[in-house]
Amino acid sequence: MTHPTTDSDYPLSEVPTGARKGLFSTSIMLFSFTFFTATMFAGGKIGMAFDFKTLIWAAIIGNLLLGAYAAILGLIACRSGLNSVLMGRFCFGEAGSKLSDVLLGFTQIGWYAWGTATVAIVLVKILGLPESLTMPLMVLFGFGFCLTAFIGYKGLDMLSRISVPAMLALLVCSLWIATDDVGGISALLAIEPTQSMTLSVAITMVFGTFVSGATQATNWTRFARSGRIAVMASMVGFFLGNGLMIVAGAYGAIVYQQPDIVEVLVLQGLSIAAVVMLFLNLWTTQDNTIYNFAAAGCNLLRTGRRKTVTVVGAGIGTLLAIGGMYEMLIPFLILLGSIIPPIGGVIMADYFYGHKGRYPLLATARLPAFNWVGLGAYGVGALCAYFSPWVAPLVGIAVAALVYVTLFEAKKVFAARGLVADA
């Protein structure tokens, strides 16, 4: 049963009209979310396998697909006022939605552990601090990074407005120095790739690096004042923001054989700037990540205590970081990256086809414990994505949506014949 909540971020209900935000607020939030170090490593791998022009095309195609996916989910989120985990109740049922809560929540807490460990380890290395400080720093950052998420949308927005311009300035400065170091644009374009990769694999990497994040970007696009704002903000975050990370990673890999902007800044003799970039880069993703975890946790537990869930999540992430489990989690999280996108496919099909573009109010909706149409579509989509040799996330999204429509129509036929209960 849904319990009322006074939380200004509406963890268990639709975002009302009076709480909606404009284009700048929504865009800068998503931009800061996609400003993520791990994405640069994917860009680095692609940069070593293609000439610069082909690399740019791979980045454009992959991020256009990613942006379009985020934009469609963003449009649904804006119109319904719901995030992905709340939409999951319509798609998968009251009890069935707990599957998506666990999947989405676990990926986010895993990435939170990775970021917490990374900032402590890299800071000790850059500043030459004693190794014994690594664990205390993990505890400090593990709980420190969740402060803006604890506040909620307002806290995330405030940090984004400060950090995004600072990070962009540092990034532009670094790229300028890198271009000078390599001998200019003409010298950069003349560099031959040292590794090989197909364009399909490159697009898969670009699309796949942040598709899990795009599935949960509805936590912010549901605050958008209009569908147009939700779509535009999604493209700013996932086409421009994620695209910039891919290109920056490729740039660093080509010039310095190092895709990480923090390491590149150190190589360029900008160690203080590197520390600032590390701190802002990870904080703006960490707080969004733990916010996503709290959204999934609130729906899983049917509690409006978002702030409590946020702190508990930060504690779990910190423990995982200290225990070294983050090293084992990353391969599993990447695996989940291929089986999470089908959730988005089911949401799109359920909203546009199953509900004809309009959800009823969540508080008054009569929902089954399990929506077997949505669960079945998700299962088939996830299996196809896992075994697909092609762009796995895209395959998962498309198959899940098509199977949902097929099962939805089949259920109507069976219901007309009295073989199953009507929806």
CSV table of C-alpha atoms in Angstrom, one decimal:
chain,number,residue,atom,x,y,z
A,1,MET,CA,0.0,0.0,0.0
A,2,THR,CA,1.3,3.5,-0.8
A,3,HIS,CA,1.8,5.7,2.2
A,4,PRO,CA,1.6,9.5,2.0
A,5,THR,CA,4.8,11.4,2.2
A,6,THR,CA,5.8,15.1,2.8
A,7,ASP,CA,9.1,14.6,0.9
A,8,SER,CA,9.5,17.4,-1.6
A,9,ASP,CA,10.9,14.9,-4.2
A,10,TYR,CA,7.7,12.8,-4.3
A,11,PRO,CA,9.3,9.3,-4.0
A,12,LEU,CA,5.9,7.5,-4.1
A,13,SER,CA,3.7,9.8,-6.2
A,14,GLU,CA,3.5,12.0,-9.3
A,15,VAL,CA,5.4,15.4,-9.3
A,16,PRO,CA,2.7,18.1,-9.2
A,17,THR,CA,2.5,21.0,-11.6
A,18,GLY,CA,3.7,23.5,-9.0
A,19,ALA,CA,7.0,21.6,-8.5
A,20,ARG,CA,8.1,21.5,-12.1
A,21,LYS,CA,11.4,23.0,-13.4
A,22,GLY,CA,12.6,24.8,-16.4
A,23,LEU,CA,15.0,23.8,-19.2
A,24,PHE,CA,18.2,25.1,-17.6
A,25,SER,CA,17.6,23.3,-14.3
A,26,THR,CA,16.7,20.0,-15.9
A,27,SER,CA,19.5,20.2,-18.5
A,28,ILE,CA,22.3,21.1,-16.1
A,29,MET,CA,21.2,18.3,-13.8
A,30,LEU,CA,21.4,15.6,-16.6
A,31,PHE,CA,24.6,17.1,-17.9
A,32,SER,CA,26.3,16.8,-14.6
A,33,PHE,CA,25.0,13.2,-14.3
A,34,THR,CA,26.6,12.2,-17.6
A,35,PHE,CA,29.9,13.9,-16.8
A,36,PHE,CA,31.4,10.6,-15.6
A,37,THR,CA,35.0,9.4,-15.7
A,38,ALA,CA,34.1,5.8,-16.5
A,39,THR,CA,32.6,6.9,-19.8
A,40,MET,CA,35.9,8.4,-20.8
A,41,PHE,CA,37.5,4.9,-20.7
A,42,ALA,CA,35.0,3.7,-23.4
A,43,GLY,CA,36.0,6.8,-25.4
A,44,GLY,CA,39.7,5.9,-25.0
A,45,LYS,CA,39.2,2.4,-26.3
A,46,ILE,CA,37.4,3.7,-29.4
A,47,GLY,CA,40.0,6.4,-29.9
A,48,MET,CA,42.7,3.8,-30.2
A,49,ALA,CA,40.8,1.9,-32.8
A,50,PHE,CA,39.6,4.6,-35.3
A,51,ASP,CA,40.9,7.6,-37.1
A,52,PHE,CA,39.5,10.8,-35.6
A,53,LYS,CA,36.8,11.4,-38.2
A,54,THR,CA,35.4,7.9,-37.8
A,55,LEU,CA,35.6,8.2,-34.1
A,56,ILE,CA,33.4,11.4,-34.2
A,57,TRP,CA,30.8,9.5,-36.4
A,58,ALA,CA,30.7,6.7,-33.9
A,59,ALA,CA,30.2,9.2,-31.0
A,60,ILE,CA,27.4,11.0,-32.9
A,61,ILE,CA,25.5,7.9,-33.9
A,62,GLY,CA,25.9,6.2,-30.5
A,63,ASN,CA,24.9,9.3,-28.5
A,64,LEU,CA,22.0,10.2,-30.8
A,65,LEU,CA,20.6,6.7,-30.1
A,66,LEU,CA,21.3,7.2,-26.4
A,67,GLY,CA,19.8,10.6,-26.3
A,68,ALA,CA,16.7,9.5,-28.2
A,69,TYR,CA,16.1,6.6,-25.8
A,70,ALA,CA,16.5,9.0,-22.8
A,71,ALA,CA,14.2,11.6,-24.5
A,72,ILE,CA,11.4,9.1,-25.1
A,73,LEU,CA,11.5,8.0,-21.4
A,74,GLY,CA,11.8,11.6,-20.4
A,75,LEU,CA,8.7,12.5,-22.3
A,76,ILE,CA,6.7,9.8,-20.6
A,77,ALA,CA,8.2,10.8,-17.2
A,78,CYS,CA,7.2,14.4,-17.8
A,79,ARG,CA,3.6,13.6,-18.9
A,80,SER,CA,3.0,11.1,-16.1
A,81,GLY,CA,5.1,12.8,-13.3
A,82,LEU,CA,6.5,9.4,-12.5
A,83,ASN,CA,10.0,7.9,-12.6
A,84,SER,CA,11.0,4.5,-14.0
A,85,VAL,CA,10.5,2.6,-10.7
A,86,LEU,CA,7.0,4.0,-10.2
A,87,MET,CA,6.1,3.3,-13.9
A,88,GLY,CA,7.3,-0.2,-13.1
A,89,ARG,CA,4.1,-0.7,-11.1
A,90,PHE,CA,2.0,-0.3,-14.2
A,91,CYS,CA,4.4,-2.4,-16.3
A,92,PHE,CA,5.2,-5.3,-14.0
A,93,GLY,CA,2.5,-5.1,-11.2
A,94,GLU,CA,2.6,-4.1,-7.6
A,95,ALA,CA,4.8,-7.0,-6.5
A,96,GLY,CA,6.4,-7.6,-9.9
A,97,SER,CA,7.9,-4.1,-10.0
A,98,LYS,CA,10.2,-5.1,-7.1
A,99,LEU,CA,12.3,-6.9,-9.8
A,100,SER,CA,13.1,-3.6,-11.5
A,101,ASP,CA,13.6,-1.9,-8.1
A,102,VAL,CA,16.3,-4.5,-7.2
A,103,LEU,CA,18.0,-4.4,-10.6
A,104,LEU,CA,18.1,-0.6,-10.9
A,105,GLY,CA,18.9,-0.1,-7.2
A,106,PHE,CA,21.8,-2.6,-7.2
A,107,THR,CA,23.5,-1.2,-10.2
A,108,GLN,CA,23.4,2.3,-8.7
A,109,ILE,CA,24.8,1.2,-5.3
A,110,GLY,CA,27.5,-0.8,-7.1
A,111,TRP,CA,28.6,2.3,-9.1
A,112,TYR,CA,28.4,4.4,-5.9
A,113,ALA,CA,30.9,1.9,-4.3
A,114,TRP,CA,33.2,2.2,-7.3
A,115,GLY,CA,33.1,6.0,-7.2
A,116,THR,CA,33.7,6.2,-3.5
A,117,ALA,CA,36.7,3.8,-3.7
A,118,THR,CA,38.1,5.6,-6.8
A,119,VAL,CA,38.1,9.1,-5.4
A,120,ALA,CA,39.9,7.9,-2.2
A,121,ILE,CA,42.5,5.7,-4.1
A,122,VAL,CA,43.3,8.4,-6.7
A,123,LEU,CA,43.5,11.2,-4.2
A,124,VAL,CA,46.0,9.3,-2.1
A,125,LYS,CA,48.0,8.7,-5.3
A,126,ILE,CA,47.9,12.3,-6.7
A,127,LEU,CA,48.6,14.0,-3.4
A,128,GLY,CA,51.2,11.4,-2.2
A,129,LEU,CA,49.2,10.7,1.0
A,130,PRO,CA,49.8,7.7,3.3
A,131,GLU,CA,48.1,4.5,2.2
A,132,SER,CA,46.6,4.3,5.7
A,133,LEU,CA,44.3,7.2,4.8
A,134,THR,CA,42.6,5.3,2.0
A,135,MET,CA,39.9,3.7,4.2
A,136,PRO,CA,39.1,6.9,6.2
A,137,LEU,CA,38.8,8.8,3.0
A,138,MET,CA,36.3,6.2,1.7
A,139,VAL,CA,34.2,6.7,4.7
A,140,LEU,CA,34.4,10.5,4.4
A,141,PHE,CA,33.5,10.6,0.7
A,142,GLY,CA,31.0,7.7,1.0
A,143,PHE,CA,28.8,9.8,3.3
A,144,GLY,CA,29.9,13.2,2.1
A,145,PHE,CA,28.9,12.6,-1.5
A,146,CYS,CA,25.3,11.8,-0.4
A,147,LEU,CA,24.7,15.2,1.2
A,148,THR,CA,23.3,16.9,-1.9
A,149,ALA,CA,21.2,13.8,-2.7
A,150,PHE,CA,19.9,13.9,1.0
A,151,ILE,CA,18.7,17.4,0.3
A,152,GLY,CA,17.0,16.2,-2.9
A,153,TYR,CA,16.5,17.8,-6.3
A,154,LYS,CA,17.4,21.3,-4.9
A,155,GLY,CA,20.7,20.0,-3.6
A,156,LEU,CA,21.6,18.3,-6.8
A,157,ASP,CA,20.6,21.4,-8.8
A,158,MET,CA,22.7,23.7,-6.6
A,159,LEU,CA,25.8,21.5,-7.0
A,160,SER,CA,25.3,21.1,-10.8
A,161,ARG,CA,25.1,24.9,-11.3
A,162,ILE,CA,28.5,25.3,-9.6
A,163,SER,CA,30.3,22.2,-10.9
A,164,VAL,CA,29.3,22.0,-14.6
A,165,PRO,CA,30.9,25.4,-15.6
A,166,ALA,CA,34.0,24.6,-13.6
A,167,MET,CA,34.4,21.1,-15.2
A,168,LEU,CA,33.7,22.5,-18.7
A,169,ALA,CA,36.4,25.1,-18.2
A,170,LEU,CA,39.0,22.6,-17.0
A,171,LEU,CA,38.1,20.2,-19.9
A,172,VAL,CA,38.4,22.9,-22.6
A,173,CYS,CA,41.7,24.0,-21.1
A,174,SER,CA,43.0,20.4,-21.1
A,175,LEU,CA,41.8,19.7,-24.7
A,176,TRP,CA,43.5,23.0,-25.8
A,177,ILE,CA,46.8,21.9,-24.3
A,178,ALA,CA,46.5,18.4,-25.7
A,179,THR,CA,45.9,19.8,-29.2
A,180,ASP,CA,49.0,21.9,-28.8
A,181,ASP,CA,51.1,18.9,-27.5
A,182,VAL,CA,50.1,16.7,-30.4
A,183,GLY,CA,51.0,19.4,-33.0
A,184,GLY,CA,47.6,20.8,-33.9
A,185,ILE,CA,44.4,19.4,-35.4
A,186,SER,CA,46.1,18.4,-38.7
A,187,ALA,CA,48.6,16.2,-36.7
A,188,LEU,CA,45.8,14.7,-34.7
A,189,LEU,CA,43.8,13.8,-37.9
A,190,ALA,CA,47.0,12.2,-39.3
A,191,ILE,CA,47.4,9.7,-36.4
A,192,GLU,CA,46.7,6.1,-37.5
A,193,PRO,CA,44.8,3.8,-35.2
A,194,THR,CA,46.8,1.2,-33.3
A,195,GLN,CA,43.9,-1.2,-32.5
A,196,SER,CA,41.0,-2.5,-34.4
A,197,MET,CA,37.2,-2.5,-33.7
A,198,THR,CA,34.1,-2.6,-35.8
A,199,LEU,CA,31.8,0.4,-36.0
A,200,SER,CA,29.0,-1.7,-34.6
A,201,VAL,CA,31.0,-2.6,-31.5
A,202,ALA,CA,32.0,1.1,-31.1
A,203,ILE,CA,28.4,2.2,-31.2
A,204,THR,CA,27.5,-0.5,-28.7
A,205,MET,CA,30.1,0.8,-26.4
A,206,VAL,CA,29.0,4.4,-26.7
A,207,PHE,CA,25.3,3.5,-26.2
A,208,GLY,CA,26.0,0.9,-23.6
A,209,THR,CA,28.2,2.9,-21.2
A,210,PHE,CA,25.4,5.0,-19.9
A,211,VAL,CA,22.2,3.4,-21.0
A,212,SER,CA,21.5,2.2,-17.4
A,213,GLY,CA,21.7,5.8,-16.3
A,214,ALA,CA,19.4,6.9,-19.1
A,215,THR,CA,16.8,4.4,-17.9
A,216,GLN,CA,16.8,6.2,-14.6
A,217,ALA,CA,17.1,9.8,-15.8
A,218,THR,CA,13.3,9.9,-15.4
A,219,ASN,CA,14.1,10.8,-11.8
A,220,TRP,CA,14.8,14.3,-13.1
A,221,THR,CA,12.9,14.6,-16.4
A,222,ARG,CA,9.6,14.0,-14.4
A,223,PHE,CA,10.3,17.4,-12.9
A,224,ALA,CA,10.3,19.1,-16.4
A,225,ARG,CA,7.7,21.8,-16.9
A,226,SER,CA,6.8,20.4,-20.4
A,227,GLY,CA,7.4,17.5,-22.7
A,228,ARG,CA,9.6,19.7,-24.9
A,229,ILE,CA,11.8,20.6,-22.0
A,230,ALA,CA,12.1,16.9,-21.0
A,231,VAL,CA,13.2,16.0,-24.5
A,232,MET,CA,15.6,18.9,-25.0
A,233,ALA,CA,17.2,18.3,-21.5
A,234,SER,CA,17.6,14.6,-22.3
A,235,MET,CA,19.5,15.4,-25.5
A,236,VAL,CA,21.7,18.0,-23.7
A,237,GLY,CA,22.6,15.4,-21.1
A,238,PHE,CA,22.9,12.2,-23.1
A,239,PHE,CA,23.9,13.5,-26.6
A,240,LEU,CA,26.0,16.5,-25.7
A,241,GLY,CA,27.2,15.5,-22.2
A,242,ASN,CA,27.9,11.9,-22.8
A,243,GLY,CA,29.3,12.7,-26.3
A,244,LEU,CA,31.7,15.1,-24.8
A,245,MET,CA,33.0,12.4,-22.3
A,246,ILE,CA,33.5,9.9,-25.2
A,247,VAL,CA,35.4,12.5,-27.3
A,248,ALA,CA,37.5,13.7,-24.3
A,249,GLY,CA,38.4,10.1,-23.5
A,250,ALA,CA,39.4,9.4,-27.1
A,251,TYR,CA,41.4,12.6,-27.2
A,252,GLY,CA,43.4,11.7,-24.1
A,253,ALA,CA,44.0,8.2,-25.4
A,254,ILE,CA,45.3,9.4,-28.8
A,255,VAL,CA,47.6,12.1,-27.4
A,256,TYR,CA,48.7,10.7,-24.1
A,257,GLN,CA,47.6,7.0,-24.2
A,258,GLN,CA,45.5,7.9,-21.1
A,259,PRO,CA,41.7,8.3,-21.4
A,260,ASP,CA,41.1,9.6,-17.9
A,261,ILE,CA,40.9,13.4,-17.8
A,262,VAL,CA,42.3,13.4,-14.2
A,263,GLU,CA,45.4,11.5,-15.3
A,264,VAL,CA,45.7,13.7,-18.4
A,265,LEU,CA,45.6,16.9,-16.2
A,266,VAL,CA,48.4,15.4,-14.1
A,267,LEU,CA,50.5,14.7,-17.2
A,268,GLN,CA,49.9,18.2,-18.3
A,269,GLY,CA,51.3,19.5,-15.0
A,270,LEU,CA,47.9,20.6,-13.7
A,271,SER,CA,47.8,18.5,-10.5
A,272,ILE,CA,45.6,21.0,-8.5
A,273,ALA,CA,43.2,21.2,-11.4
A,274,ALA,CA,43.2,17.4,-11.5
A,275,VAL,CA,42.1,17.1,-7.9
A,276,VAL,CA,39.3,19.7,-8.5
A,277,MET,CA,38.2,17.8,-11.6
A,278,LEU,CA,38.3,14.4,-9.8
A,279,PHE,CA,36.3,15.8,-6.9
A,280,LEU,CA,33.6,17.5,-9.0
A,281,ASN,CA,33.5,14.8,-11.7
A,282,LEU,CA,32.7,12.1,-9.2
A,283,TRP,CA,30.5,14.1,-6.8
A,284,THR,CA,28.1,15.2,-9.5
A,285,THR,CA,27.7,11.5,-10.6
A,286,GLN,CA,27.8,10.0,-7.1
A,287,ASP,CA,25.0,12.1,-5.7
A,288,ASN,CA,22.8,11.4,-8.7
A,289,THR,CA,23.6,7.7,-8.3
A,290,ILE,CA,22.6,7.5,-4.7
A,291,TYR,CA,19.5,9.5,-5.5
A,292,ASN,CA,18.6,6.9,-8.0
A,293,PHE,CA,19.2,4.2,-5.4
A,294,ALA,CA,16.9,6.0,-3.0
A,295,ALA,CA,14.1,6.2,-5.6
A,296,ALA,CA,14.3,2.5,-6.2
A,297,GLY,CA,14.6,1.7,-2.5
A,298,CYS,CA,11.5,3.8,-1.7
A,299,ASN,CA,9.4,2.0,-4.2
A,300,LEU,CA,10.8,-1.4,-3.2
A,301,LEU,CA,10.0,-0.8,0.5
A,302,ARG,CA,6.9,1.4,-0.2
A,303,THR,CA,8.3,4.0,2.1
A,304,GLY,CA,8.3,7.8,1.7
A,305,ARG,CA,11.4,8.1,3.9
A,306,ARG,CA,13.7,9.0,1.0
A,307,LYS,CA,16.3,10.7,3.1
A,308,THR,CA,16.7,7.7,5.4
A,309,VAL,CA,17.1,5.3,2.4
A,310,THR,CA,19.7,7.7,0.9
A,311,VAL,CA,21.9,7.5,4.0
A,312,VAL,CA,21.4,3.8,4.4
A,313,GLY,CA,22.4,3.4,0.7
A,314,ALA,CA,25.5,5.5,1.2
A,315,GLY,CA,26.4,3.3,4.1
A,316,ILE,CA,26.1,0.1,2.0
A,317,GLY,CA,28.1,1.7,-0.8
A,318,THR,CA,30.8,2.7,1.6
A,319,LEU,CA,31.0,-0.8,3.1
A,320,LEU,CA,31.3,-2.3,-0.4
A,321,ALA,CA,34.1,0.1,-1.2
A,322,ILE,CA,36.0,-0.6,2.0
A,323,GLY,CA,35.5,-4.4,1.5
A,324,GLY,CA,37.1,-4.2,-2.0
A,325,MET,CA,33.9,-5.7,-3.5
A,326,TYR,CA,33.7,-2.8,-6.0
A,327,GLU,CA,36.4,-4.6,-8.0
A,328,MET,CA,34.2,-7.7,-8.4
A,329,LEU,CA,31.1,-5.7,-8.9
A,330,ILE,CA,32.1,-3.8,-12.0
A,331,PRO,CA,31.9,-6.8,-14.5
A,332,PHE,CA,28.6,-7.7,-13.0
A,333,LEU,CA,27.3,-4.2,-13.3
A,334,ILE,CA,28.4,-4.1,-17.0
A,335,LEU,CA,26.4,-7.3,-17.4
A,336,LEU,CA,23.4,-5.6,-15.9
A,337,GLY,CA,23.9,-2.8,-18.4
A,338,SER,CA,22.7,-5.2,-21.1
A,339,ILE,CA,19.7,-6.5,-19.2
A,340,ILE,CA,18.5,-3.1,-17.7
A,341,PRO,CA,17.6,-1.4,-21.1
A,342,PRO,CA,14.7,-3.8,-21.7
A,343,ILE,CA,13.0,-2.2,-18.7
A,344,GLY,CA,12.9,1.0,-20.8
A,345,GLY,CA,11.5,-1.0,-23.8
A,346,VAL,CA,8.6,-2.3,-21.6
A,347,ILE,CA,7.9,1.1,-20.1
A,348,MET,CA,7.6,2.7,-23.6
A,349,ALA,CA,5.4,-0.1,-25.0
A,350,ASP,CA,3.2,-0.1,-21.8
A,351,TYR,CA,2.7,3.6,-21.8
A,352,PHE,CA,2.1,4.3,-25.5
A,353,TYR,CA,0.4,1.0,-26.5
A,354,GLY,CA,-1.0,-0.5,-23.3
A,355,HIS,CA,-2.2,2.7,-21.7
A,356,LYS,CA,-2.7,4.8,-24.9
A,357,GLY,CA,-0.3,7.5,-23.7
A,358,ARG,CA,-2.0,8.2,-20.3
A,359,TYR,CA,-1.4,6.5,-16.9
A,360,PRO,CA,-4.2,6.8,-14.3
A,361,LEU,CA,-3.3,8.4,-11.0
A,362,LEU,CA,-1.0,5.9,-9.1
A,363,ALA,CA,-2.8,6.4,-5.8
A,364,THR,CA,-6.2,5.3,-7.2
A,365,ALA,CA,-5.0,2.8,-9.9
A,366,ARG,CA,-6.1,-0.8,-9.4
A,367,LEU,CA,-3.0,-2.8,-10.3
A,368,PRO,CA,-2.4,-6.6,-10.3
A,369,ALA,CA,0.3,-8.1,-8.1
A,370,PHE,CA,2.1,-9.3,-11.3
A,371,ASN,CA,1.7,-8.0,-14.8
A,372,TRP,CA,2.8,-11.1,-16.7
A,373,VAL,CA,2.6,-9.3,-20.1
A,374,GLY,CA,5.3,-6.8,-18.9
A,375,LEU,CA,7.3,-9.4,-17.0
A,376,GLY,CA,7.3,-11.8,-20.0
A,377,ALA,CA,8.3,-9.1,-22.4
A,378,TYR,CA,11.1,-8.0,-20.1
A,379,GLY,CA,12.4,-11.6,-19.8
A,380,VAL,CA,12.5,-12.2,-23.5
A,381,GLY,CA,14.1,-8.8,-24.1
A,382,ALA,CA,16.8,-9.4,-21.5
A,383,LEU,CA,17.6,-12.8,-22.9
A,384,CYS,CA,17.9,-11.5,-26.4
A,385,ALA,CA,20.1,-8.6,-25.3
A,386,TYR,CA,22.4,-10.9,-23.3
A,387,PHE,CA,23.0,-13.3,-26.2
A,388,SER,CA,23.0,-10.7,-29.0
A,389,PRO,CA,26.2,-10.3,-31.0
A,390,TRP,CA,25.0,-6.9,-32.2
A,391,VAL,CA,24.1,-3.6,-30.2
A,392,ALA,CA,22.9,-5.5,-27.2
A,393,PRO,CA,21.1,-2.7,-25.4
A,394,LEU,CA,19.2,-1.7,-28.6
A,395,VAL,CA,18.2,-5.3,-29.2
A,396,GLY,CA,16.9,-5.6,-25.6
A,397,ILE,CA,14.8,-2.4,-25.9
A,398,ALA,CA,13.3,-3.3,-29.3
A,399,VAL,CA,12.6,-6.9,-28.5
A,400,ALA,CA,11.0,-6.1,-25.1
A,401,ALA,CA,8.7,-3.5,-26.7
A,402,LEU,CA,7.7,-5.8,-29.6
A,403,VAL,CA,7.1,-8.8,-27.3
A,404,TYR,CA,5.0,-6.6,-25.0
A,405,VAL,CA,2.7,-5.5,-27.8
A,406,THR,CA,2.4,-9.2,-29.0
A,407,LEU,CA,1.6,-10.5,-25.5
A,408,PHE,CA,-0.8,-7.6,-24.9
A,409,GLU,CA,-2.8,-8.4,-28.0
A,410,ALA,CA,-2.6,-12.2,-27.3
A,411,LYS,CA,-4.1,-11.5,-23.8
A,412,LYS,CA,-7.0,-9.5,-25.3
A,413,VAL,CA,-7.8,-12.5,-27.6
A,414,PHE,CA,-7.6,-15.0,-24.8
A,415,ALA,CA,-9.8,-12.7,-22.6
A,416,ALA,CA,-12.4,-12.4,-25.3
A,417,ARG,CA,-12.6,-16.2,-25.4
A,418,GLY,CA,-12.9,-16.4,-21.6
A,419,LEU,CA,-9.5,-18.1,-21.3
A,420,VAL,CA,-7.9,-15.5,-19.0
A,421,ALA,CA,-9.3,-12.7,-16.8
A,422,ASP,CA,-9.6,-9.4,-18.6
A,423,ALA,CA,-7.1,-6.6,-17.7
